[in-house]
mmCIF file of C-alpha atoms in Angstrom:
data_model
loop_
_atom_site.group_PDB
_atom_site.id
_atom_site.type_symbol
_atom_site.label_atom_id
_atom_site.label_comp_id
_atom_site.label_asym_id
_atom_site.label_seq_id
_atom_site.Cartn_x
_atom_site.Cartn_y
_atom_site.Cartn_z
ATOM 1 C CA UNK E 3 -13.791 -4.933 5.498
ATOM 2 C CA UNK E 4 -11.472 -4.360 2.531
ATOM 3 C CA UNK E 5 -13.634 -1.597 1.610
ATOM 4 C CA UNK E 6 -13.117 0.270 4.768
ATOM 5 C CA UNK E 7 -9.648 -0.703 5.264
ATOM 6 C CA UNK E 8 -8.724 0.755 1.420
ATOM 7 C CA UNK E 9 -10.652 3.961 2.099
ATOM 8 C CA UNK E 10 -8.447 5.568 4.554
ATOM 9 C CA UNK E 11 -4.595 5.458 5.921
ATOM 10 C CA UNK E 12 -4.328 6.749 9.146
ATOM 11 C CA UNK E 13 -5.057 3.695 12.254
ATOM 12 C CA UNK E 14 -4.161 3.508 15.941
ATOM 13 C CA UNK E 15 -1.945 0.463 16.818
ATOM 14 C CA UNK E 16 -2.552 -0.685 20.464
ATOM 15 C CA UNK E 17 -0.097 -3.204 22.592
ATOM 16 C CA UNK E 18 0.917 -3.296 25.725
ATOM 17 C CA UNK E 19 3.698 -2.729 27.563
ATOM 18 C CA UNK E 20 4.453 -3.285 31.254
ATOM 19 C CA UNK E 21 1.046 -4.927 31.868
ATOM 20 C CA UNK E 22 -0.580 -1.094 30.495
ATOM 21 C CA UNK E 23 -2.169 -0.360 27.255
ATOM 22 C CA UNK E 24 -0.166 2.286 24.610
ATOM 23 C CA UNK E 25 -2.061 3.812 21.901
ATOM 24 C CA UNK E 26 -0.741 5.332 19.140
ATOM 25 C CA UNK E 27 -1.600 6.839 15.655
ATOM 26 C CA UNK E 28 0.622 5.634 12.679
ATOM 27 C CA UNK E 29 -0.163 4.570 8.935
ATOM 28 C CA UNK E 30 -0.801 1.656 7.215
ATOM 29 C CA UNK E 31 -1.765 -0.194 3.871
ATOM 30 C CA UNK E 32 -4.062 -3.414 3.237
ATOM 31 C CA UNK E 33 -2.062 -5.629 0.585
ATOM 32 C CA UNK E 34 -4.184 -8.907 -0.049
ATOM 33 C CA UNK E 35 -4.731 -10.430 3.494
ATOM 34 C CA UNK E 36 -2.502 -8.113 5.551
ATOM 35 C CA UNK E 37 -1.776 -4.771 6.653
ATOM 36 C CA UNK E 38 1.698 -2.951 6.685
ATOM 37 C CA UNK E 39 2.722 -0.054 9.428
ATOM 38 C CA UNK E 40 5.109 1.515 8.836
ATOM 39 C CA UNK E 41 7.180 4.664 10.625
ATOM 40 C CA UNK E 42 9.031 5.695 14.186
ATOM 41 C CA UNK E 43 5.954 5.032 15.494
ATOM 42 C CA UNK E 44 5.232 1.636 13.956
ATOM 43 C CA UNK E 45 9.386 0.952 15.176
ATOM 44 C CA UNK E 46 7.760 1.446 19.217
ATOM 45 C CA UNK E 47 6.356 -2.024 19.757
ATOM 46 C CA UNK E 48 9.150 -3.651 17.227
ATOM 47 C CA UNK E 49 11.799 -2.877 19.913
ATOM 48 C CA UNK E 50 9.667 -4.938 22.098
ATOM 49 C CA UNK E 51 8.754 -7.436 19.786
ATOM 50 C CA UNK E 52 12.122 -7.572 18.006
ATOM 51 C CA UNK E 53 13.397 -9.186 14.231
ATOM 52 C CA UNK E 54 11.670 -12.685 15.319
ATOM 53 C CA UNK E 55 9.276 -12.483 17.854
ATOM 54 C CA UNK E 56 5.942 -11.393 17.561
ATOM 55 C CA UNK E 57 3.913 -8.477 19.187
ATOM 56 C CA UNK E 58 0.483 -8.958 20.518
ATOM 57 C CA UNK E 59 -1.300 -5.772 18.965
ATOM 58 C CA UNK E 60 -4.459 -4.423 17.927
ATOM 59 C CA UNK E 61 -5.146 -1.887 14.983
ATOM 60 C CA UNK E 62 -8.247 0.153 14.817
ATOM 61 C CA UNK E 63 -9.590 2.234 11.351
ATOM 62 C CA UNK E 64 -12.309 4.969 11.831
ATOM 63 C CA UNK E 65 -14.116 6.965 9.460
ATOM 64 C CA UNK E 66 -16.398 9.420 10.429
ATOM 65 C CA UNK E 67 -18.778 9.871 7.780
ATOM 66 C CA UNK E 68 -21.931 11.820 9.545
ATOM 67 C CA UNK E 69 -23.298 13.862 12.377
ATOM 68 C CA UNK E 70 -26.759 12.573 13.244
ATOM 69 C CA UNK E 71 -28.826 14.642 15.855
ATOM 70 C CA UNK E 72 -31.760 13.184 17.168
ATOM 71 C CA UNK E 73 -34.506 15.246 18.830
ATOM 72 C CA UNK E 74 -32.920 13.736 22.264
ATOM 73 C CA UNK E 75 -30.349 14.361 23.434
ATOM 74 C CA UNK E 76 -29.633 10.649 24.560
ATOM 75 C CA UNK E 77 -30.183 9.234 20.515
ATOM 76 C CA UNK E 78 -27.562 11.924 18.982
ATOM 77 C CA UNK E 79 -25.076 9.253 17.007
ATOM 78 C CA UNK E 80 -22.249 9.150 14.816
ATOM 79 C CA UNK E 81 -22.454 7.911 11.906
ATOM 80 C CA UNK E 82 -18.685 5.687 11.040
ATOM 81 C CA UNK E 83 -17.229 2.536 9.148
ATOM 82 C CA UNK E 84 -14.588 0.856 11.417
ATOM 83 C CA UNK E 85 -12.369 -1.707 11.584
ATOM 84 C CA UNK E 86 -10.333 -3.721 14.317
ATOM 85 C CA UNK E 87 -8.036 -6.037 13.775
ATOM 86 C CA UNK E 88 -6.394 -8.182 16.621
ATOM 87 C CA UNK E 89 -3.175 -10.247 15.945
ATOM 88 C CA UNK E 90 -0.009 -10.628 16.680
ATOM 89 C CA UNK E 91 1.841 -8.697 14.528
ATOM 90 C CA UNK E 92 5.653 -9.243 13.124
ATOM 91 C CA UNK E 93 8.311 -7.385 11.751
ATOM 92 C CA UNK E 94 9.044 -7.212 7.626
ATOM 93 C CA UNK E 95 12.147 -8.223 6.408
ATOM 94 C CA UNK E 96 11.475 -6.975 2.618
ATOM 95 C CA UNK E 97 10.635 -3.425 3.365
ATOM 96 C CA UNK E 98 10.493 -2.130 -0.494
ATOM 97 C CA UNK E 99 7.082 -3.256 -1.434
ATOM 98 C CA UNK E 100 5.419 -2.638 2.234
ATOM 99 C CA UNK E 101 6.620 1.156 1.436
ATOM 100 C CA UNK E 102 5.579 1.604 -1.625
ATOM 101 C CA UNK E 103 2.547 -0.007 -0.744
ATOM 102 C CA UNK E 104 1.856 2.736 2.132
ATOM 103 C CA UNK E 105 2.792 5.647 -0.032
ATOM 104 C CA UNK E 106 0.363 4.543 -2.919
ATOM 105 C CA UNK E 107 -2.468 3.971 -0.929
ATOM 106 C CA UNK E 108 -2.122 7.955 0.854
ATOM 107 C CA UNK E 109 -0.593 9.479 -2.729
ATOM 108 C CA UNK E 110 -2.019 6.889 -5.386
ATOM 109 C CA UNK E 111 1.105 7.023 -8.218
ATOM 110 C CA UNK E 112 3.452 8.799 -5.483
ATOM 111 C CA UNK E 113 5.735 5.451 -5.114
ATOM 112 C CA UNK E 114 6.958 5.303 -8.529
ATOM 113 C CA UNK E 115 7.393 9.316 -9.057
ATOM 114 C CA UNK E 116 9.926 9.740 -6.117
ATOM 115 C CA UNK E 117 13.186 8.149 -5.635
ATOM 116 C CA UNK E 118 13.153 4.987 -3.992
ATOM 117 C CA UNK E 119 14.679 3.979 -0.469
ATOM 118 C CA UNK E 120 17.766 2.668 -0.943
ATOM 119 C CA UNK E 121 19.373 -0.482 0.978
ATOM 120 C CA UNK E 122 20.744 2.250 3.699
ATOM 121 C CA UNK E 123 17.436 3.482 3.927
ATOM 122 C CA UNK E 124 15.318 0.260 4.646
ATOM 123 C CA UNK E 125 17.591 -1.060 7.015
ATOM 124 C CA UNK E 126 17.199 1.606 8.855
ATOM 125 C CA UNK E 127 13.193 1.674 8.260
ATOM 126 C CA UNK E 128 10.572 -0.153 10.668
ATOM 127 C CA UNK E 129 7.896 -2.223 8.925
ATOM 128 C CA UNK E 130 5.122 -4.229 10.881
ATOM 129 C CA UNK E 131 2.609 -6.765 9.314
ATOM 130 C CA UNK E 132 -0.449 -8.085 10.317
ATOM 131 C CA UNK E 133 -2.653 -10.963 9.450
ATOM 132 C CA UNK E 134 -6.726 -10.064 8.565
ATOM 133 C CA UNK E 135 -7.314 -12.999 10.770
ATOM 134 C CA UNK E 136 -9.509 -11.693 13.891
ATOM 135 C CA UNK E 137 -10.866 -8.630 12.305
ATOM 136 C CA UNK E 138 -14.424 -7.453 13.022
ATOM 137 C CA UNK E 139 -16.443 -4.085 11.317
ATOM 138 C CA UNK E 140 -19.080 -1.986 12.467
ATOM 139 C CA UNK E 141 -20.976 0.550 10.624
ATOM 140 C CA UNK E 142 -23.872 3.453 11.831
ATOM 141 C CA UNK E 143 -25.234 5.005 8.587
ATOM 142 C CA UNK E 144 -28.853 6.390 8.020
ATOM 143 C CA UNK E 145 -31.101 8.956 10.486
ATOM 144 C CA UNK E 146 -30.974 9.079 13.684
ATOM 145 C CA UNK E 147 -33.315 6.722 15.921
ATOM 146 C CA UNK E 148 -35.645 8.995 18.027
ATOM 147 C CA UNK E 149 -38.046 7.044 20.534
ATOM 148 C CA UNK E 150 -41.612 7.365 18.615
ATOM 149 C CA UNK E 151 -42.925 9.618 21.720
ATOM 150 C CA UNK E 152 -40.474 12.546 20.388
ATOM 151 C CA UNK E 153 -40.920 12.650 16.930
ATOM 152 C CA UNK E 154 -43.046 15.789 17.238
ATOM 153 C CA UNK E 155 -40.395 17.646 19.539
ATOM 154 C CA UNK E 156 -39.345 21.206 17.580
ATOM 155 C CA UNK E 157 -36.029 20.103 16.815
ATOM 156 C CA UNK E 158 -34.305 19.488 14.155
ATOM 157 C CA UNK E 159 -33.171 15.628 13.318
ATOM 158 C CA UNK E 160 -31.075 14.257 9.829
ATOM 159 C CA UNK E 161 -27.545 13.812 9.063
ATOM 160 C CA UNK E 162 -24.220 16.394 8.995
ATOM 161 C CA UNK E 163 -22.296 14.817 6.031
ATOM 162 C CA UNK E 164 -18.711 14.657 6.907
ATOM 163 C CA UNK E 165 -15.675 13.879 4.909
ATOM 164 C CA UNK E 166 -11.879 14.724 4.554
ATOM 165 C CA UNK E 167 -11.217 16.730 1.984
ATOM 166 C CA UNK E 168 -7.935 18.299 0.178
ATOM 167 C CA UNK E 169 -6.817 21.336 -0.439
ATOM 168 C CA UNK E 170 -4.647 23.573 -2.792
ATOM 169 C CA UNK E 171 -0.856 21.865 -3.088
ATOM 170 C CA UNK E 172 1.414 23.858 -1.534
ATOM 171 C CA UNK E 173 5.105 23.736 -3.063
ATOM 172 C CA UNK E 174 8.380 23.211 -0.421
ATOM 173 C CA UNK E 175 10.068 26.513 0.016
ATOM 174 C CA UNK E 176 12.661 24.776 -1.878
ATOM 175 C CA UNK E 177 10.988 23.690 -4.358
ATOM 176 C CA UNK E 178 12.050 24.609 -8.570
ATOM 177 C CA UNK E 179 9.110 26.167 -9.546
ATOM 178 C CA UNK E 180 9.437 24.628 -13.119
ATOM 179 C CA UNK E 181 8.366 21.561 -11.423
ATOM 180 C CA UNK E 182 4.367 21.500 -11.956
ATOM 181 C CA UNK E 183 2.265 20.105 -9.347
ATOM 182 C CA UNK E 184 1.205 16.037 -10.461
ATOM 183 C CA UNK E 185 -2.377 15.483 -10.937
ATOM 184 C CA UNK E 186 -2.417 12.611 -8.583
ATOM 185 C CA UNK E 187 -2.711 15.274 -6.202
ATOM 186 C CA UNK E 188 -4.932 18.103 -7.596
ATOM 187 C CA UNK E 189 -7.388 15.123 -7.922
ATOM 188 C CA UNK E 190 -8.077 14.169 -4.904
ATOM 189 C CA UNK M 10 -3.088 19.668 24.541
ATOM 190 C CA UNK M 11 -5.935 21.505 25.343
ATOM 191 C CA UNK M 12 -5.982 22.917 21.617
ATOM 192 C CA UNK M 13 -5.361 19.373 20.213
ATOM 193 C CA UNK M 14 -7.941 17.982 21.926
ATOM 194 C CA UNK M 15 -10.751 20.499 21.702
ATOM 195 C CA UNK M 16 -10.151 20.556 17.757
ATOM 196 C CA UNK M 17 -12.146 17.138 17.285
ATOM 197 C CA UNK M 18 -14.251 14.245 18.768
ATOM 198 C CA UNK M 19 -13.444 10.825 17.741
ATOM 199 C CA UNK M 20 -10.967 9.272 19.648
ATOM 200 C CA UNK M 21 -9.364 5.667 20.131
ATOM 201 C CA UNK M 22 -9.243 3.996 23.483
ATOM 202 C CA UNK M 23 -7.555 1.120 24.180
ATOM 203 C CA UNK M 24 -7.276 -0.838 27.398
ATOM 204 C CA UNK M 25 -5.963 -4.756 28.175
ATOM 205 C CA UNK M 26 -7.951 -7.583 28.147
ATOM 206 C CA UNK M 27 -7.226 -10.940 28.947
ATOM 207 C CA UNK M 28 -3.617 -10.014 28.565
ATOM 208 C CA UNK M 29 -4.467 -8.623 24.982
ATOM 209 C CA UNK M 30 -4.650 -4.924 23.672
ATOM 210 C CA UNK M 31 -8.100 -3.763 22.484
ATOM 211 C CA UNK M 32 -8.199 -0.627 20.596
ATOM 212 C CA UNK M 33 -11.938 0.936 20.144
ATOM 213 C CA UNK M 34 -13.433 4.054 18.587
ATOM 214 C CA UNK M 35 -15.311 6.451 20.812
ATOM 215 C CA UNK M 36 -16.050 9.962 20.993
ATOM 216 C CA UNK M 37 -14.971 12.713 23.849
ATOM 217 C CA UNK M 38 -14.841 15.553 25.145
ATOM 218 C CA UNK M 39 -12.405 18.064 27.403
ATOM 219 C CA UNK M 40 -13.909 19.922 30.216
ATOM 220 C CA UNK M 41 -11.196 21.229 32.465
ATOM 221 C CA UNK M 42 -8.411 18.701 33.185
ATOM 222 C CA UNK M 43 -10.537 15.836 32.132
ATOM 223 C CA UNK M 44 -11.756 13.672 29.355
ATOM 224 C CA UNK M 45 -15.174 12.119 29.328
ATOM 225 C CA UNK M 46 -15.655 9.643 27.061
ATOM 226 C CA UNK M 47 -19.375 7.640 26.093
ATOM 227 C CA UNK M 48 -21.465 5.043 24.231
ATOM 228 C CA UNK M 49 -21.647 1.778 23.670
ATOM 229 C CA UNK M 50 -18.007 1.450 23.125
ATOM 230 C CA UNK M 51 -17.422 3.618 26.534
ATOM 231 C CA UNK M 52 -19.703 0.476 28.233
ATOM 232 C CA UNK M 53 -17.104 -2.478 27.084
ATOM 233 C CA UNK M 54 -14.203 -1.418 29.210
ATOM 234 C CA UNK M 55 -16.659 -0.523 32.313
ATOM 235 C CA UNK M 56 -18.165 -3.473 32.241
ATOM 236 C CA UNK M 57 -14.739 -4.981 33.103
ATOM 237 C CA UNK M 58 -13.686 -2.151 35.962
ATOM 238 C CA UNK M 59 -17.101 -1.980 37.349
ATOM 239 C CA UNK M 60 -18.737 0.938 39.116
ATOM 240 C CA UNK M 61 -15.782 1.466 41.715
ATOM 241 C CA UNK M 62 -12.941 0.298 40.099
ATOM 242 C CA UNK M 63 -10.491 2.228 37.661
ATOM 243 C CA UNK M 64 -9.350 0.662 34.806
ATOM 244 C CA UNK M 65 -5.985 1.406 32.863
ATOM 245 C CA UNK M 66 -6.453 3.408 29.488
ATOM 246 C CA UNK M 67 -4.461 5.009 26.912
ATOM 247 C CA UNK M 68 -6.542 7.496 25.030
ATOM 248 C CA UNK M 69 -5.117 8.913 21.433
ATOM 249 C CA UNK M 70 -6.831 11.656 19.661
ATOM 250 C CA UNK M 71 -5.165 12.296 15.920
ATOM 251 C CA UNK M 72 -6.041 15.175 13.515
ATOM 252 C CA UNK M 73 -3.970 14.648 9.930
ATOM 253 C CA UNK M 74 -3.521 18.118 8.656
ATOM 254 C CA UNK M 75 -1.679 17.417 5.886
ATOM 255 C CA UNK M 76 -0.090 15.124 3.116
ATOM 256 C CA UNK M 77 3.927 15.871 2.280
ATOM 257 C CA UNK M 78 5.198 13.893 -0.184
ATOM 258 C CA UNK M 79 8.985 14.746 -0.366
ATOM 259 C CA UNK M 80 11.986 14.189 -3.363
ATOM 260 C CA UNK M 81 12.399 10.737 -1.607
ATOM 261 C CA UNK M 82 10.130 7.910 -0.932
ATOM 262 C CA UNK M 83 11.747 7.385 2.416
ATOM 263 C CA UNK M 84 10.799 11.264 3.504
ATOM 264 C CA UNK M 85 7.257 10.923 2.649
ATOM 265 C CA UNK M 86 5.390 12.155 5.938
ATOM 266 C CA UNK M 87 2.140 13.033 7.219
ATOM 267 C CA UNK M 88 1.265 16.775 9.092
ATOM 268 C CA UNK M 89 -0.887 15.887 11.645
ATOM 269 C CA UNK M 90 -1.129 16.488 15.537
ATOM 270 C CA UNK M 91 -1.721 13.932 18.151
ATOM 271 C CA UNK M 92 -2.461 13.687 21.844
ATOM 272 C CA UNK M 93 -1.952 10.640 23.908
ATOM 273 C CA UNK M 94 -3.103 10.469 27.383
ATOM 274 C CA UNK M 95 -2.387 7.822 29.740
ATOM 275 C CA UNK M 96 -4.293 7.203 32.908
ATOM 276 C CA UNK M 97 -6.845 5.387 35.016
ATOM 277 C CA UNK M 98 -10.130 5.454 33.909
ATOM 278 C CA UNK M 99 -13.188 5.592 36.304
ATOM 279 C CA UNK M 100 -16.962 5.395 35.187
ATOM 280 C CA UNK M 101 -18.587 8.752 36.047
ATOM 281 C CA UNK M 102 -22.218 8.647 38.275
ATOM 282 C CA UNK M 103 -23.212 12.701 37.756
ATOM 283 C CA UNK M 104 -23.634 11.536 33.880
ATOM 284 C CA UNK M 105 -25.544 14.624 32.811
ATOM 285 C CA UNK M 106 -23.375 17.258 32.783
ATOM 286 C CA UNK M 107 -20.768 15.198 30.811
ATOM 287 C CA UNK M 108 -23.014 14.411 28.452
ATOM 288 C CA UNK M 109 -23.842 17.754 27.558
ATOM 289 C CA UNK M 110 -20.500 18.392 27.274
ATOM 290 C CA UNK M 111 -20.021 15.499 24.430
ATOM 291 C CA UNK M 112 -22.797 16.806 22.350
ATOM 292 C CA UNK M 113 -22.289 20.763 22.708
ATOM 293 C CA UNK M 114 -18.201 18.976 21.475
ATOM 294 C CA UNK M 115 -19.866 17.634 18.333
ATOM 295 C CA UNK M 116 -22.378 20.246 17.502
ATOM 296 C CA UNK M 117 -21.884 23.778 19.629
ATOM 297 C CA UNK M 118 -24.910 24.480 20.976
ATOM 298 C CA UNK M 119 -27.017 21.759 20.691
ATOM 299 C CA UNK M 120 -27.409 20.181 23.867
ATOM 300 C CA UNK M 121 -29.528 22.982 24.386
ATOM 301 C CA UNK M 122 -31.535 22.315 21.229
ATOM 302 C CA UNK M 123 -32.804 19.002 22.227
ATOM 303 C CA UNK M 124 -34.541 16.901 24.575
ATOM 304 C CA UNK M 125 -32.480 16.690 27.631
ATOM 305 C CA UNK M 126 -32.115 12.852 28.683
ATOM 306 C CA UNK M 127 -34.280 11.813 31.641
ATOM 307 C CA UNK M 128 -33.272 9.337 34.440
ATOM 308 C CA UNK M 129 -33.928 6.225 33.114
ATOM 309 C CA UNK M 130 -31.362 7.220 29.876
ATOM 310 C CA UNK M 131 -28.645 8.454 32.162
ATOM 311 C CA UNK M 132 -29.036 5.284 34.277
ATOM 312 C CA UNK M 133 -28.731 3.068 31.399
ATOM 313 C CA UNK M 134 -25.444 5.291 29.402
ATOM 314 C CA UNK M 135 -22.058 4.800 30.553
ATOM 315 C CA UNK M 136 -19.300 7.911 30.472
ATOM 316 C CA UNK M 137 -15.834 7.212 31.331
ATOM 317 C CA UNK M 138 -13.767 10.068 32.719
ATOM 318 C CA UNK M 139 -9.902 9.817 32.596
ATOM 319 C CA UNK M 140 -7.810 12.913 34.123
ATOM 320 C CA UNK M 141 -5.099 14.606 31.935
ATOM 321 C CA UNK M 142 -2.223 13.870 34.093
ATOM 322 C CA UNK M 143 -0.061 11.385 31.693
ATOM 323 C CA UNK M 144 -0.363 13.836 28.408
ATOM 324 C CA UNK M 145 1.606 13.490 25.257
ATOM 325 C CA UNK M 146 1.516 15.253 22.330
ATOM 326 C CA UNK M 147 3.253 14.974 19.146
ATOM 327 C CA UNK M 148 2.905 17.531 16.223
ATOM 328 C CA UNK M 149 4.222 17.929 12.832
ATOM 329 C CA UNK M 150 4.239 20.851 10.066
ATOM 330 C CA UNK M 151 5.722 21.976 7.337
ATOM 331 C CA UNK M 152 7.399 20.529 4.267
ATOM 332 C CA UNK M 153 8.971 17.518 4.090
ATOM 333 C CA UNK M 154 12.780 17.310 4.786
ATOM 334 C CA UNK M 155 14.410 15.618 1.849
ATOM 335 C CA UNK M 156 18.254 15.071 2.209
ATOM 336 C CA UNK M 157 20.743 17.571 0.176
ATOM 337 C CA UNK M 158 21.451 15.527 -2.290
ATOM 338 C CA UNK M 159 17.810 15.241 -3.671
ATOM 339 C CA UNK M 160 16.707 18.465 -3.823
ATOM 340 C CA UNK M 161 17.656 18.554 -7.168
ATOM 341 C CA UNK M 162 15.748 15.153 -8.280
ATOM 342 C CA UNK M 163 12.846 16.659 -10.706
ATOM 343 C CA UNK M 164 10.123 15.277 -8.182
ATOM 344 C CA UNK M 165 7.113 17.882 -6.727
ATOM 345 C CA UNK M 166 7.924 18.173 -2.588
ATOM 346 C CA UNK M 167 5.556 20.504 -0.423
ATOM 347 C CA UNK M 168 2.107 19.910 1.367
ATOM 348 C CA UNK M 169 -1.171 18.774 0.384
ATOM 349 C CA UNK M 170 -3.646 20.428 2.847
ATOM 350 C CA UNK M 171 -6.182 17.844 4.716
ATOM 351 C CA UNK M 172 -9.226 19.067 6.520
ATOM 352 C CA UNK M 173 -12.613 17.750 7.825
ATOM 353 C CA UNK M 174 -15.520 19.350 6.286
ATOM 354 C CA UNK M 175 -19.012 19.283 6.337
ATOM 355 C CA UNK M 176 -22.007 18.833 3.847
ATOM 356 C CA UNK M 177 -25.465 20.020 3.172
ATOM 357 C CA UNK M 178 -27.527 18.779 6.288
ATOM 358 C CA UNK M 179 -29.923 16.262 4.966
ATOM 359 C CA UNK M 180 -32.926 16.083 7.275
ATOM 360 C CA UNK M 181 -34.250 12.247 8.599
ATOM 361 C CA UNK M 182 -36.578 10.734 6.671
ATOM 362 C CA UNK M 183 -39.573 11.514 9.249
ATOM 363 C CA UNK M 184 -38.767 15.037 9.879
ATOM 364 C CA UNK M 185 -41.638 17.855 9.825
ATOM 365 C CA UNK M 186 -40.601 19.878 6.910
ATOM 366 C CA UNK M 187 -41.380 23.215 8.965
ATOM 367 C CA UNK M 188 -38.623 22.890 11.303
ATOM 368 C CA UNK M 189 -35.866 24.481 9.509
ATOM 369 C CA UNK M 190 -32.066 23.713 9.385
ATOM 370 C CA UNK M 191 -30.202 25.660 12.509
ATOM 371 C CA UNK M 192 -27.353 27.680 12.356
ATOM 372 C CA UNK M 193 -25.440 25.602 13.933
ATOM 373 C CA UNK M 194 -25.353 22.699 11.418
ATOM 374 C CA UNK M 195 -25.572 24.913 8.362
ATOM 375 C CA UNK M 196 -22.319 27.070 9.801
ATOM 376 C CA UNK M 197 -19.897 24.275 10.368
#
């Protein structure tokens, strides 16, 4: 579940507000046992919640790592590592590490080559932790599973690879060219 | 929305249980002012509304488009767009047509290009359509926004493109060699 969790950054944090369920896509970062969300989005259920109650919430992780047609149409899968994580999640008083925690797991060196958030900053920043307590994985890999009767239909069956992949950098429009682009990020 | 929605096919659906928030992965598709979802997943919150009832949903579809680190660890954002929809959610009886729909999402085309499913599979799938009345969408491009006073701090700032791509099509283990690769997978 670490495994999963580690290989991506973007989740959806569900909770529930006036007895209906709110989904919505933020970021976050496993750190030993836990996992931090950060951002306006992450600050949503933390006005609910607020600096020392808890939030009842529940975070899923999705990668989509193949398209597998089968000869039916019925047997066509997906083929995906998730995680969900249930909990009830709280808010972070010490904000620093959670951050730079979430920025080195999207940009791996980015925390320490950027100016750090000052005290202004964090105070003003929403950070939301949650235990790996109730967490459960699922995973589809391999071909797909046709019924024997239609393994000799015409069409064709096997796996789509997928994956998220990075392009060229592109600098800010105010950027000083002098500045060369890091190789954290031309080697992803 | 439409656009949003039509670029992609997993989504995240959550809906309350027992009080609680339950966030799952599923895939879906757009077909007029709808969304159908399916699968197993699709089954869990049915099972709950039953075959009359609706059932409260918030679906959220999320595409990251790009990485953009800024000056400032604080300004460090994602480009990505986002669609929430809010709504009731009612299982769907003319199953067929939705399911086409799902696959032709995933793979243009191929719902033609396969064995349709016969009664028995349609009675035994569950598709969950929820109407786009309660849309939201959120969207972000660009470069990051560092404050003044940092755009002089000798850090890279601009935008790391994401995208999903596709791989070679690797066909299943018991496939008849003759039956070649179609456009469709091989043009993605």
């Amino acid at each position: 579940m670490h495994a999963i969790l580690d290989a991506d950054y973007p989740c959806h944090l569900g909770f529930v507000r006036d007895g209906a369920p709110v989904v919505l896509p933020t970021l976050y970062a496993r750190v030993g046992e836990r996992c931090y969300m950060h951002g306006s989005v992450g600050s949503r259920p933390l006005r609910f919640a607020g600096e020392d109650a808890a939030l009842a919430v529940c975070l899923a992780v999705t990668h989509v790592e193949g398209l597998a047609p089968a000869r039916s149409a019925i047997h066509h899968a997906i083929n995906y590592r998730s995680v969900v994580v249930r909990g009830m999640a709280c808010q972070v008083t010490e904000r620093s590490g959670a951050l730079d925690a979430l920025i080195d797991r999207i940009v791996p060196g980015r925390a320490a080559a950027s100016r750090p958030a000052n005290a202004r900053e964090l105070a003003a920043t929403a950070v939301v932790a949650l235990d790996l307590h109730e967490v459960s994985a699922k995973v589809r890999t391999g071909d797909p599973n046709d019924d024997p009767e239609d393994l000799f239909l015409p069409h064709w069956a096997g796996v789509l690879p997928v994956m998220r992949t990075y392009g060229k950098p592109v600098p800010a429009d105010d950027l000083d060219l002098s500045i060369s682009v890091p190789g954290y990020l031309t080697e992803r």
